[in-house]
Coordinates of C-alpha atoms in Angstrom, one line a residue:
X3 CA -53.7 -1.6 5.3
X4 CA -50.5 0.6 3.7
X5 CA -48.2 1.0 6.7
X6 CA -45.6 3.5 7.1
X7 CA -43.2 2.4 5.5
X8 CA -44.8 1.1 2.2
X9 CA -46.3 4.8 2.3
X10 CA -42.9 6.1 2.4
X11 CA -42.0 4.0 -0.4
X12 CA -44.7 4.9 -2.9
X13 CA -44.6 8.2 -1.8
X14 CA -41.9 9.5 -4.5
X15 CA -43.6 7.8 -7.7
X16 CA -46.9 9.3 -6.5
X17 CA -45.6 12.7 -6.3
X18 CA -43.8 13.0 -9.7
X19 CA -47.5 11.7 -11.3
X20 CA -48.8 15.5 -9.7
X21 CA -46.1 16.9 -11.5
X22 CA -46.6 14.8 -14.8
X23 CA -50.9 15.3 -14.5
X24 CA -50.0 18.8 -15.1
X25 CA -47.0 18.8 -17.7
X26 CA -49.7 16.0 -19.5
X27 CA -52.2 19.1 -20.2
X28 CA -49.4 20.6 -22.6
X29 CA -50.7 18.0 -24.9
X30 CA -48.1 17.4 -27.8
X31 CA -46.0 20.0 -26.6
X32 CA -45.2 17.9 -23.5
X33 CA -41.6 15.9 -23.8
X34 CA -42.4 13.0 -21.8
X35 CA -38.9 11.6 -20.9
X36 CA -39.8 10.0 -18.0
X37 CA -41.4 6.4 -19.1
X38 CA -40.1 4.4 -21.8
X39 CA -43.6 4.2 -23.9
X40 CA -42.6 4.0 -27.4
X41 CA -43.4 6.7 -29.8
X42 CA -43.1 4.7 -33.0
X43 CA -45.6 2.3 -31.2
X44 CA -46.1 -1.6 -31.5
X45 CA -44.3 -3.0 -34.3
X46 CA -46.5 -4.5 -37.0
X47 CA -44.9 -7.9 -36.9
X48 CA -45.8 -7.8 -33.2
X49 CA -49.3 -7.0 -33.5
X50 CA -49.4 -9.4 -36.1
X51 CA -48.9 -12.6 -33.9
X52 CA -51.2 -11.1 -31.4
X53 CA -53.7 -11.1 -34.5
X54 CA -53.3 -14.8 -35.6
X55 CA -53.3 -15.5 -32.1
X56 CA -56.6 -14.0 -31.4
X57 CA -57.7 -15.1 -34.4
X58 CA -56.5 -19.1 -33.6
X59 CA -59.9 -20.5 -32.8
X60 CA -58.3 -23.9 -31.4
X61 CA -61.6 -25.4 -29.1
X62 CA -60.8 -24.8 -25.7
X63 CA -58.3 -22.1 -26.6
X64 CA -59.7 -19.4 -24.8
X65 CA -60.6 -21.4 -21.3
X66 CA -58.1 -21.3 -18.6
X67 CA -54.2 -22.5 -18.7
X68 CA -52.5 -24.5 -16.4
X69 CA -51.2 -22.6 -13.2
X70 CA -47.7 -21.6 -14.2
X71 CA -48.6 -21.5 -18.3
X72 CA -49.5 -23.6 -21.3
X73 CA -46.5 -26.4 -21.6
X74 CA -45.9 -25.6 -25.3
X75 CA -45.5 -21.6 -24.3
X76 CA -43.4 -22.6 -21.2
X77 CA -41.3 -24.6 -24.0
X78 CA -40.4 -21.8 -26.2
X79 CA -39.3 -19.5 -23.6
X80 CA -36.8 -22.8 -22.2
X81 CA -35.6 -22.7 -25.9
X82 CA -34.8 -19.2 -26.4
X83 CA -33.0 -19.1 -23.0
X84 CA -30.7 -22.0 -24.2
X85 CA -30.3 -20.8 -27.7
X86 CA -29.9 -16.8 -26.7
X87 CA -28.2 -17.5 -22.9
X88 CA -26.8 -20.7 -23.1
X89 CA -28.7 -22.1 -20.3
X90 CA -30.0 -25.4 -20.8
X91 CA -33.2 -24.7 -19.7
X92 CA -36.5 -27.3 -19.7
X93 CA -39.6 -26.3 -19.8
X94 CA -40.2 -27.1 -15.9
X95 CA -37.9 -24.4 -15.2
X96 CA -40.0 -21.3 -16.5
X97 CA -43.4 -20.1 -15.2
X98 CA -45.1 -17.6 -16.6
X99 CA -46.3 -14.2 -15.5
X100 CA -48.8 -11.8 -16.5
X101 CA -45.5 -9.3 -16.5
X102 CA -42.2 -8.8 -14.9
X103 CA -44.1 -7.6 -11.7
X104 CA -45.4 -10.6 -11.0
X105 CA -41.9 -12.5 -11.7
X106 CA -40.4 -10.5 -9.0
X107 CA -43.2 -11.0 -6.6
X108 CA -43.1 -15.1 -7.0
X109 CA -39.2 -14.7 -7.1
X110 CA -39.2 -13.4 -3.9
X111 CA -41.4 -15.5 -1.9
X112 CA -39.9 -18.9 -3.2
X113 CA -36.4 -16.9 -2.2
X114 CA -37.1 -16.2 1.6
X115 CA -39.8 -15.7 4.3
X116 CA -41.3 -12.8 6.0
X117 CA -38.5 -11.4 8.4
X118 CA -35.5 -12.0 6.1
X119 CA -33.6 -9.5 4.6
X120 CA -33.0 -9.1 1.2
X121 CA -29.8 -6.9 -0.1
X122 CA -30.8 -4.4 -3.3
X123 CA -27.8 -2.2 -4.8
X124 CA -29.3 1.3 -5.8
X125 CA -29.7 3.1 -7.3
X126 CA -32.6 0.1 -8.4
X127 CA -35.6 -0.4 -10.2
X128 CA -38.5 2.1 -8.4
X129 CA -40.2 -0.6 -6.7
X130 CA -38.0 -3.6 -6.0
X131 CA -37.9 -2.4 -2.4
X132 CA -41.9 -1.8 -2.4
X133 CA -41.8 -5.8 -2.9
X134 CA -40.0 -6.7 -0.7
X135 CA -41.5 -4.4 2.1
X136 CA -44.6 -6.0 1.2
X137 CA -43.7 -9.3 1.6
X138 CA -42.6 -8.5 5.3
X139 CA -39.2 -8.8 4.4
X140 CA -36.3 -5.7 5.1
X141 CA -34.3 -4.0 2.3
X142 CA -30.5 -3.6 3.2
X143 CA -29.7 -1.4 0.2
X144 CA -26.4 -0.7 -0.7
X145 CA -24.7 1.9 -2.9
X146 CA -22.9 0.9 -6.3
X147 CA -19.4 2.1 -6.7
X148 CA -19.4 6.0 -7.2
X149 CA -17.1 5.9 -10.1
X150 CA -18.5 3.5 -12.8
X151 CA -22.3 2.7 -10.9
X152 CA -20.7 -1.4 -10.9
X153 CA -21.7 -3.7 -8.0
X154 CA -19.2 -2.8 -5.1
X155 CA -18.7 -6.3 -4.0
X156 CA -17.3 -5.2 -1.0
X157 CA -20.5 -3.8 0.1
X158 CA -22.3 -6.6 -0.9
X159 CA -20.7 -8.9 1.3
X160 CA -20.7 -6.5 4.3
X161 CA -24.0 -6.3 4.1
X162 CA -24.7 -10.5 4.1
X163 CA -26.1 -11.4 7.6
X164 CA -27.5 -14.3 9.0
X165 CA -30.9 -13.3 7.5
X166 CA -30.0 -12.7 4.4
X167 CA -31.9 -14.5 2.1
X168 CA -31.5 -12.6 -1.7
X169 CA -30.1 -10.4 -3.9
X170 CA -32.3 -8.4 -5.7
X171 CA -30.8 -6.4 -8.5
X172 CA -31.6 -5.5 -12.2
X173 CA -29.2 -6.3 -15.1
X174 CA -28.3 -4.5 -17.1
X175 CA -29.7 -1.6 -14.3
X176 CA -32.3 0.4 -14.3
X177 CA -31.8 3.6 -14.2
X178 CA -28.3 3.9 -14.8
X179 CA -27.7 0.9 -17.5
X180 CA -24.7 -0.4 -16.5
X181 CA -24.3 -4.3 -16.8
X182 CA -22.7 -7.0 -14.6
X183 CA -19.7 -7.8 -16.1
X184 CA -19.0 -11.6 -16.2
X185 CA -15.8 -10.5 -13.4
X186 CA -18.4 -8.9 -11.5
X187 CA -20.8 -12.1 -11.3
X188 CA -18.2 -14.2 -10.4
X189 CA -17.1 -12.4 -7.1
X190 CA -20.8 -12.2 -6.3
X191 CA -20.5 -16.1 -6.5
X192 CA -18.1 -16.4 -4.5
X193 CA -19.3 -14.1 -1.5
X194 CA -22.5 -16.1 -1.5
X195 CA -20.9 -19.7 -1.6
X196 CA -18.2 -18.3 1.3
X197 CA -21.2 -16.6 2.7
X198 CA -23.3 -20.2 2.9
X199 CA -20.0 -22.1 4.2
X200 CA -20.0 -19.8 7.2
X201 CA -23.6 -19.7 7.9
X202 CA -25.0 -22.2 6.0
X203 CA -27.7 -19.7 4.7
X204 CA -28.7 -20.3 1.6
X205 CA -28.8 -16.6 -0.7
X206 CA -30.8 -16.9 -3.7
X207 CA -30.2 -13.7 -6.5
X208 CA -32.8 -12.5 -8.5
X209 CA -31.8 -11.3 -11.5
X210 CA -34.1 -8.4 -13.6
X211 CA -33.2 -8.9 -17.2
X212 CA -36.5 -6.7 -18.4
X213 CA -33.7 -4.9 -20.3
X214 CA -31.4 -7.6 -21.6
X215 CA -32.6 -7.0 -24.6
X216 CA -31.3 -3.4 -24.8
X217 CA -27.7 -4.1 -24.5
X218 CA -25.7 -3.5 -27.5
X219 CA -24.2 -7.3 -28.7
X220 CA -21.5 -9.3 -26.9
X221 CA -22.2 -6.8 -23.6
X222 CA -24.9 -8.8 -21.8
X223 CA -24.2 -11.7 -20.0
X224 CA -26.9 -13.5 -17.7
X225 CA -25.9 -13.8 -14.1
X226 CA -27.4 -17.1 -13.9
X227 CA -24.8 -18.5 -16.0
X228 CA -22.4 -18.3 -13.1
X229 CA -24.6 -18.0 -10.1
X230 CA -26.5 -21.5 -9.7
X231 CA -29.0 -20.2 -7.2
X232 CA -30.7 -17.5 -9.6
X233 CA -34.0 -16.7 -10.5
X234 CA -34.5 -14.5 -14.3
X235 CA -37.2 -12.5 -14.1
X236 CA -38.3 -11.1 -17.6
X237 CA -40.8 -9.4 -19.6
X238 CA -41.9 -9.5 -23.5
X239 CA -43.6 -6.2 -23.0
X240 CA -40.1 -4.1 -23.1
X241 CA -39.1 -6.4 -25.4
X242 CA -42.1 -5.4 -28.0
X243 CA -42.8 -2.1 -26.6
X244 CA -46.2 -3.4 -25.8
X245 CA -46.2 -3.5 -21.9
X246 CA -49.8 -2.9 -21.2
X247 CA -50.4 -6.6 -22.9
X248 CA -48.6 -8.4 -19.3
X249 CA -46.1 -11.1 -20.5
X250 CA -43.3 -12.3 -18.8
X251 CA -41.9 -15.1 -17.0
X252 CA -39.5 -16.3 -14.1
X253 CA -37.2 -19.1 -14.7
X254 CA -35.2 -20.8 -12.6
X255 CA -31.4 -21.3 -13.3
X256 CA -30.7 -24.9 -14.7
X257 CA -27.8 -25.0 -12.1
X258 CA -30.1 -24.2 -9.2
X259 CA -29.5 -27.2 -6.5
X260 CA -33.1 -27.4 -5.4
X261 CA -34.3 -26.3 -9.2
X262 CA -37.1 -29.0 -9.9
X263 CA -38.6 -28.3 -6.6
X264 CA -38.1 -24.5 -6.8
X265 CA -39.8 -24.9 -10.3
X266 CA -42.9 -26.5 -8.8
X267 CA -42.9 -23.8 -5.9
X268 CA -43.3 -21.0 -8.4
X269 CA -46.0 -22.9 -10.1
X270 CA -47.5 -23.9 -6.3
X271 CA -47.2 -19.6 -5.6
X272 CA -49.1 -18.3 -8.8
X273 CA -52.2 -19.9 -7.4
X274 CA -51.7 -18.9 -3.4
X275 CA -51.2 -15.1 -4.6
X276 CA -53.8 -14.8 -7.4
X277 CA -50.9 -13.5 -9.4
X278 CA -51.9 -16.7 -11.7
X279 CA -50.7 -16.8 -15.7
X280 CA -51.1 -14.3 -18.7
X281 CA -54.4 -14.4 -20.4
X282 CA -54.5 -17.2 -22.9
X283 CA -54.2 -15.0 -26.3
X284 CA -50.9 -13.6 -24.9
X285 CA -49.6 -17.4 -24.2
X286 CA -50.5 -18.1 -27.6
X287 CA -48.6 -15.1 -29.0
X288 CA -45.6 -16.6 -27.2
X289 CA -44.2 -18.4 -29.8
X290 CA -44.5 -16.0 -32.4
X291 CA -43.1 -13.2 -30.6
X292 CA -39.9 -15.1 -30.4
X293 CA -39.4 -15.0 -33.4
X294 CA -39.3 -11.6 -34.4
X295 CA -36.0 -10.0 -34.7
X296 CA -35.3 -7.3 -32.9
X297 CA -34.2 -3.8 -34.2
X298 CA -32.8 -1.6 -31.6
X299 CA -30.5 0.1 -33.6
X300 CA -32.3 3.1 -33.9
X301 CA -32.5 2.9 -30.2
X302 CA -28.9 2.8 -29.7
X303 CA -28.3 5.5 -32.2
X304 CA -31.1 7.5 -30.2
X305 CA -29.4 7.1 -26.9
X306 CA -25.6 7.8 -27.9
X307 CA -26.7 11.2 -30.2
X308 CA -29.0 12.4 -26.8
X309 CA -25.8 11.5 -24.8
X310 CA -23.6 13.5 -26.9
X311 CA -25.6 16.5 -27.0
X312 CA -26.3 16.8 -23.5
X313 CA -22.9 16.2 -22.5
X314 CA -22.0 18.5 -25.2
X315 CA -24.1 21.3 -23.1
X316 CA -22.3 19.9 -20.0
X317 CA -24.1 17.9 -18.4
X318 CA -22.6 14.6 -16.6
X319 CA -24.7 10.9 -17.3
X320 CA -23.6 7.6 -16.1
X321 CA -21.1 5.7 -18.6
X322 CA -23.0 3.2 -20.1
X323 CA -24.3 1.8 -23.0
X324 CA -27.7 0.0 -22.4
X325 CA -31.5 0.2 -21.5
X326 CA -33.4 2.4 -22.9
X327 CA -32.5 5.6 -20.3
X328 CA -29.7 7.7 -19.8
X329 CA -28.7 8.4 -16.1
X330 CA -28.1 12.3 -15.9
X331 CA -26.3 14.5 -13.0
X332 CA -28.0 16.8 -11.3
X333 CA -26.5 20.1 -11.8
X334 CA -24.6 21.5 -8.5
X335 CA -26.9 23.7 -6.6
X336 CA -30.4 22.2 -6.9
X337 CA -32.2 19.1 -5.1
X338 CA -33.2 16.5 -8.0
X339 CA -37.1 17.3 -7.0
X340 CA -36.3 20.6 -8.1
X341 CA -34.2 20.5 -11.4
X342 CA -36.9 18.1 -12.6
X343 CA -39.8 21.2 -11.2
X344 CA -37.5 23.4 -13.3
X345 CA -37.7 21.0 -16.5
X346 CA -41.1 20.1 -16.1
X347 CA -42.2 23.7 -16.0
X348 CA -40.9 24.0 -19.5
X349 CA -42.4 21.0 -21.0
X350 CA -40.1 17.7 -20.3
X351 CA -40.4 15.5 -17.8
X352 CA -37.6 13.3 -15.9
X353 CA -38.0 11.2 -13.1
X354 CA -36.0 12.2 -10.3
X355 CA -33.6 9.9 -8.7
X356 CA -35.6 10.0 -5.0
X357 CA -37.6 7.4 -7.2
X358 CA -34.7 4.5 -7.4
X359 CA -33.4 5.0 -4.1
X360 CA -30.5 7.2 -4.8
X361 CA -29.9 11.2 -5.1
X362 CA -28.2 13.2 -7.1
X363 CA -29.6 12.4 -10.9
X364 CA -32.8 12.3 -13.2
X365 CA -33.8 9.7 -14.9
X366 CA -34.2 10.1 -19.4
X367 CA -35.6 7.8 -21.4
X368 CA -34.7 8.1 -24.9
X369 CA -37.6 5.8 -26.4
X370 CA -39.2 9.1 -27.8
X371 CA -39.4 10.3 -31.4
X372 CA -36.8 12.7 -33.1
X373 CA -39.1 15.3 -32.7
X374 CA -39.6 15.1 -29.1
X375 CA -35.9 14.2 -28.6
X376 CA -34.6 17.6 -30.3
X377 CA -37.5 19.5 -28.6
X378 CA -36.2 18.2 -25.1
X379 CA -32.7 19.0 -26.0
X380 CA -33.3 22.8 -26.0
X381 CA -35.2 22.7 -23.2
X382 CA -31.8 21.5 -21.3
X383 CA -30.3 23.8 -23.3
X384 CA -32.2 26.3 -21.6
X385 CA -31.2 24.9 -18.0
X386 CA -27.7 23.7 -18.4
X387 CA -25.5 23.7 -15.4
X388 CA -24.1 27.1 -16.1
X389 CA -27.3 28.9 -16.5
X390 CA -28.9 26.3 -13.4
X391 CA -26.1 27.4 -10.8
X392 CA -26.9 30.8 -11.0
X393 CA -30.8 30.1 -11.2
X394 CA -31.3 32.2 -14.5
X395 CA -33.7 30.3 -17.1
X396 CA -34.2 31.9 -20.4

């Protein structure tokens, strides 16, 4: 049974889909800004490899995988973790996941029990606290610094207790795309480590790179490069714009003190919760989708032209320079429910910031065509905080 508080939780996501039902009936003349589906689609190269993987008739190759993923898959990821993040990672260390969902859900229960408390910065990921409600444990969130959306470290550790058991946060951050700064992961380390000298409680971080891939070069560094106790959760389905396919994995930090048994916990987990592995043509796409490049520059470009244009109509969004969605202010005088009613009504949809945890903002993504993009733009043209404060829409 859904108890209150899960209700409560689920309850913003499920009423933005109302809204977005009946924006959907616009057809082509919808802006859907609110998910980052892909308008150019999957890449060719991409659904290439899923081709020759369906197409690999290996005997056998269809029939189940081991819990926690074919060793040869497992081995690619561990390679492109210590090639692309410098972690020397082994194959023991990374399970994988029929998506980043599923990563988070065995992070968690290999992190604590039901009745610890896990701390979550918001604004967050829409349902990181939904996970950890449903795992019986208790969200302390806490707010990121006003000024720049960073971690306030300060408020991190006043928030450690003696059931504190993780740190759940997404990085680069989603919605607001702002990245933990090397700086940033070090104080981190060191509240946990003074936190565990004190209490001797062990706090694990879970670390939500679905978007590392979205960070312009040199900008993203992974948190479990200074953090031992960390678990990455990530998914090849933002990485490919293909995430109905459910790919991803958890891996455990090579510097994590208990990691070969934390390893063989995940693995142990996939089989209590049924969350399981991927299906067997996406573990033997693994390989080859490593090895596409990625382009995200048109991406990037994308993202800093819709920045300048909006903020060139006044608008205020988030200083940052990653994921694929922009974090916009909501103009003074209206609830965020309401500006995004107002957009909605005229064709573009947002998601409201009552869906991460937070208030005061919409949601963008930018992952739309040029078309789409441009069309959007005169919509918030039409509602730009001059024109929204006094309530007159053209």
């Amino acid at each position: 049974m859904i108890d209150d508080e899960l209700d409560r939780l689920l309850g913003p996501l499920e009423r933005f889909e109302t809204v977005r039902r009946r924006v959907a009936r616009l057809g082509n003349r919808a802006c859907d800004l609110s998910y980052a589906n892909f308008a150019g689609g999957v890449e060719p190269d991409a659904l290439g490899v899923l081709r020759r993987a369906l197409d690999d008739d290996r005997a056998l190759g269809m029939q189940y995988a081991p819990f926690g993923g074919q060793t040869l898959a497992r081995r690619a990821v561990a390679d492109d973790l210590r090639v692309g993040q410098g972690l020397p990672t082994t194959y023991a260390d990374v399970i994988l996941t029929p998506g980043a969902m599923a990563g988070l859900q065995l992070a968690l229960r290999v992190a604590g029990v039901a009745g610890d408390e896990v701390v979550v910065p918001v604004p967050c990921w829409l349902d990181h606290p939904l996970y950890v409600q449903s795992l019986g444990m208790t969200v302390r969130p806490v707010p990121m610094r006003t000024d720049d959306f960073a971690l306030d470290l300060d408020a991190i550790g006043a928030a450690f207790g003696e059931r504190t058991s993780a740190v759940l946060l997404s990085n680069p951050n989603n919605p607001t795309g702002t990245v933990v700064t090397p700086q940033l992961a070090e104080g981190l380390r060191d509240l946990i480590v003074a936190h565990e000298r004190r209490t001797g409680r062990r706090i694990t971080v879970i670390a939500d790179e679905t978007h590392r891939d979205f960070c312009p070069d040199g900008l993203f560094t992974s948190i479990a490069s200074t953090v031992a106790r960390t678990l990455i959760v990530y998914s090849f389905g933002k990485r490919h714009f293909m995430q109905g396919q459910r790919l991803g994995y958890v891996a455990v930090s090579p510097a994590h003190p208990e990691r070969a048994e934390t390893g063989a916990e995940l693995v142990r987990w996939t089989r209590i919760t049924g969350t399981a592995t991927p299906t067997a043509v996406m573990q033997r796409a693994v390989h080859g989708l490593l090895k596409i490049p990625l382009h995200t520059e048109a991406l990037h470009r994308a993202r800093a032209r819709l920045r300048a244009e909006l903020e060139g109509l006044g608008f205020t969004l988030v200083p940052s320079e990653s994921t694929l969605f922009l974090y916009l202010r909501t103009p003074d005088g209206l609830t965020d429910a309401a500006f995004a009613e107002r957009l909605a009504s005229d064709g573009v949809l947002v998601l409201p910031a009552e869906c991460f945890h937070h208030e005061g903002y919409v949601r963008l993504a930018v992952t739309g065509d040029d078309t789409v993009l441009e069309r959007a733009v005169q919509v918030f043209r039409r509602h730009a905080p001059a024109d929204v404060t006094t309530g007159a829409v053209a």
